[in-house]
Amino acid sequence: DQQVKQNSPSLSVQEGRISILNCDYTNSMFDYFLWYKKYPAEGPTFLISISSIKDKNEDGRFTVFLNKSAKHLSLHIVPSQPGDSAVYFCAAGLISSGSARQLTFGSGTQLTVLP
Amino acid sequence: EAGVAQSPRYKIIEKRQSVAFWCNPISGHATLYWYQQILGQGPKLLIQFQNNGVVDDSQLPKDRFSAERLKGVDSTLKIQPAKLEDSAVYLCASSRRQGNEKLFFGSGTQLSVL
């Protein structure tokens, strides 16, 4: 049962335009959401996060939007740059035991920014 | 600050053989995680340590997988015996404290089981 879904395996965008990556989740108990970026042959690196009590978080060119009623979050990259080309994973966090929070990852979206 | 170190980088074994992966987290990070990432999927948590104690191993196939974190620093993940479906990238990650979702990942170990 995939609790976190990224339905677009790939996305191509022209340099300078906006990239929008989408993620849907099914478990309403998730209370924290994150985006990670992964380059080939490297581990994922943290990009941006948002708590379920917020609906928007911004960090430079990156903005994450959360729509709890639709169980949907999105990552906006403006403007997109060729160096943004990578696989983007969304992840959702849930308190599992004690204070441990387990992250569930989506399957990723390959973003290609064309020069 | 040095990142999360993992070795080996690649490993090829035959089914039913055993294999071990090593991880050294970022200095001072109390929480350590092992994830399995099968091609085309997102990382899946296998086990989480807080210092040298296991916090969550609910998704670890305990009949063949084992992990330890002696002295609360380095960690080793072992598979014995390996199956074809264990072919994946094994990622180690660490965070400053439990409940901190900002995980720092190593580059992973690419395992191929033939």
PDB file of C-alpha atoms in Angstrom, chain A residues 6-94:
ATOM      1  CA  GLN A   6       4.493  10.734  -6.951  1.00  0.00           C
ATOM      2  CA  ASN A   7       2.537  10.008 -10.091  1.00  0.00           C
ATOM      3  CA  SER A   8       4.875  11.726 -12.530  1.00  0.00           C
ATOM      4  CA  PRO A   9       8.095   9.754 -12.962  1.00  0.00           C
ATOM      5  CA  SER A  10       9.630  12.535 -15.028  1.00  0.00           C
ATOM      6  CA  LEU A  11       9.269  16.231 -15.800  1.00  0.00           C
ATOM      7  CA  SER A  12      11.096  18.451 -18.294  1.00  0.00           C
ATOM      8  CA  VAL A  13      11.152  22.221 -17.938  1.00  0.00           C
ATOM      9  CA  GLN A  14      12.901  25.032 -19.770  1.00  0.00           C
ATOM     10  CA  GLU A  15      15.556  26.955 -17.866  1.00  0.00           C
ATOM     11  CA  GLY A  16      14.111  30.034 -16.187  1.00  0.00           C
ATOM     12  CA  ARG A  17      10.569  28.653 -16.060  1.00  0.00           C
ATOM     13  CA  ILE A  18       8.722  27.243 -13.075  1.00  0.00           C
ATOM     14  CA  SER A  19       9.021  23.567 -12.124  1.00  0.00           C
ATOM     15  CA  ILE A  20       6.094  22.073 -10.222  1.00  0.00           C
ATOM     16  CA  LEU A  21       6.500  18.666  -8.666  1.00  0.00           C
ATOM     17  CA  ASN A  22       3.498  16.976  -7.109  1.00  0.00           C
ATOM     18  CA  CYS A  23       2.962  14.454  -4.351  1.00  0.00           C
ATOM     19  CA  ASP A  24      -0.176  12.835  -2.945  1.00  0.00           C
ATOM     20  CA  TYR A  25      -0.585  10.982   0.313  1.00  0.00           C
ATOM     21  CA  THR A  26      -3.296   8.825   1.808  1.00  0.00           C
ATOM     22  CA  ASN A  27      -2.590   8.760   5.554  1.00  0.00           C
ATOM     23  CA  SER A  28      -4.162  11.755   7.299  1.00  0.00           C
ATOM     24  CA  MET A  29      -1.963  11.085  10.352  1.00  0.00           C
ATOM     25  CA  PHE A  30       1.146  12.358   8.560  1.00  0.00           C
ATOM     26  CA  ASP A  31       2.176  15.549  10.333  1.00  0.00           C
ATOM     27  CA  TYR A  32       5.396  16.552   8.600  1.00  0.00           C
ATOM     28  CA  PHE A  33       6.418  16.635   4.960  1.00  0.00           C
ATOM     29  CA  LEU A  34       9.779  16.979   3.286  1.00  0.00           C
ATOM     30  CA  TRP A  35      11.390  17.142  -0.128  1.00  0.00           C
ATOM     31  CA  TYR A  36      14.736  15.572  -0.865  1.00  0.00           C
ATOM     32  CA  LYS A  37      16.869  15.956  -3.975  1.00  0.00           C
ATOM     33  CA  LYS A  38      19.082  13.190  -5.326  1.00  0.00           C
ATOM     34  CA  TYR A  39      21.873  13.378  -7.880  1.00  0.00           C
ATOM     35  CA  PRO A  40      23.181  10.177  -9.534  1.00  0.00           C
ATOM     36  CA  ALA A  41      25.548   8.137  -7.365  1.00  0.00           C
ATOM     37  CA  GLU A  42      24.819  10.310  -4.338  1.00  0.00           C
ATOM     38  CA  GLY A  43      22.491   9.960  -1.398  1.00  0.00           C
ATOM     39  CA  PRO A  44      19.374  12.154  -1.136  1.00  0.00           C
ATOM     40  CA  THR A  45      19.899  15.611   0.336  1.00  0.00           C
ATOM     41  CA  PHE A  46      17.317  17.543   2.327  1.00  0.00           C
ATOM     42  CA  LEU A  47      15.738  20.413   0.427  1.00  0.00           C
ATOM     43  CA  ILE A  48      12.748  21.852   2.278  1.00  0.00           C
ATOM     44  CA  SER A  49      10.091  20.793   4.756  1.00  0.00           C
ATOM     45  CA  ILE A  50       6.674  21.828   6.029  1.00  0.00           C
ATOM     46  CA  SER A  51       4.681  21.054   9.131  1.00  0.00           C
ATOM     47  CA  SER A  52       1.044  20.022   8.794  1.00  0.00           C
ATOM     48  CA  ILE A  53       0.007  23.172  10.675  1.00  0.00           C
ATOM     49  CA  LYS A  54       1.217  25.312   7.785  1.00  0.00           C
ATOM     50  CA  ASP A  55       0.183  25.512   4.160  1.00  0.00           C
ATOM     51  CA  LYS A  56       3.277  27.118   2.669  1.00  0.00           C
ATOM     52  CA  ASN A  57       6.991  27.280   3.317  1.00  0.00           C
ATOM     53  CA  GLU A  58       9.476  29.184   1.223  1.00  0.00           C
ATOM     54  CA  ASP A  59      13.264  28.988   0.978  1.00  0.00           C
ATOM     55  CA  GLY A  60      14.850  30.983  -1.806  1.00  0.00           C
ATOM     56  CA  ARG A  61      13.779  29.560  -5.145  1.00  0.00           C
ATOM     57  CA  PHE A  62      11.965  26.662  -3.485  1.00  0.00           C
ATOM     58  CA  THR A  63       8.425  26.769  -2.118  1.00  0.00           C
ATOM     59  CA  VAL A  64       6.429  23.867  -0.751  1.00  0.00           C
ATOM     60  CA  PHE A  65       2.628  24.029  -0.630  1.00  0.00           C
ATOM     61  CA  LEU A  66       0.463  21.737   1.475  1.00  0.00           C
ATOM     62  CA  ASN A  67      -3.243  21.143   0.865  1.00  0.00           C
ATOM     63  CA  LYS A  68      -4.390  18.950   3.740  1.00  0.00           C
ATOM     64  CA  SER A  69      -7.970  18.594   2.556  1.00  0.00           C
ATOM     65  CA  ALA A  70      -6.744  17.214  -0.769  1.00  0.00           C
ATOM     66  CA  LYS A  71      -3.848  15.330   0.862  1.00  0.00           C
ATOM     67  CA  HIS A  72      -1.558  16.924  -1.680  1.00  0.00           C
ATOM     68  CA  LEU A  73       1.726  18.758  -1.576  1.00  0.00           C
ATOM     69  CA  SER A  74       3.752  20.375  -4.277  1.00  0.00           C
ATOM     70  CA  LEU A  75       7.229  21.783  -4.723  1.00  0.00           C
ATOM     71  CA  HIS A  76       7.685  24.890  -6.843  1.00  0.00           C
ATOM     72  CA  ILE A  77      11.107  25.842  -8.168  1.00  0.00           C
ATOM     73  CA  VAL A  78      11.333  29.351  -9.613  1.00  0.00           C
ATOM     74  CA  PRO A  79      13.318  30.032 -11.686  1.00  0.00           C
ATOM     75  CA  SER A  80      14.482  26.565 -12.668  1.00  0.00           C
ATOM     76  CA  GLN A  81      18.182  26.105 -13.357  1.00  0.00           C
ATOM     77  CA  PRO A  82      20.067  23.281 -15.124  1.00  0.00           C
ATOM     78  CA  GLY A  83      21.703  22.377 -11.799  1.00  0.00           C
ATOM     79  CA  ASP A  84      18.246  21.551 -10.450  1.00  0.00           C
ATOM     80  CA  SER A  85      18.145  18.489 -12.708  1.00  0.00           C
ATOM     81  CA  ALA A  86      17.872  15.590 -10.267  1.00  0.00           C
ATOM     82  CA  VAL A  87      15.408  13.095  -8.807  1.00  0.00           C
ATOM     83  CA  TYR A  88      13.086  14.699  -6.261  1.00  0.00           C
ATOM     84  CA  PHE A  89      11.538  12.601  -3.502  1.00  0.00           C
ATOM     85  CA  CYS A  90       8.713  13.719  -1.295  1.00  0.00           C
ATOM     86  CA  ALA A  91       8.501  12.165   2.149  1.00  0.00           C
ATOM     87  CA  ALA A  92       5.876  12.213   4.868  1.00  0.00           C
ATOM     88  CA  GLY A  93       6.540  11.843   8.574  1.00  0.00           C
ATOM     89  CA  LEU A  94       4.462  10.131  11.236  1.00  0.00           C
TER      90      LEU A  94
END
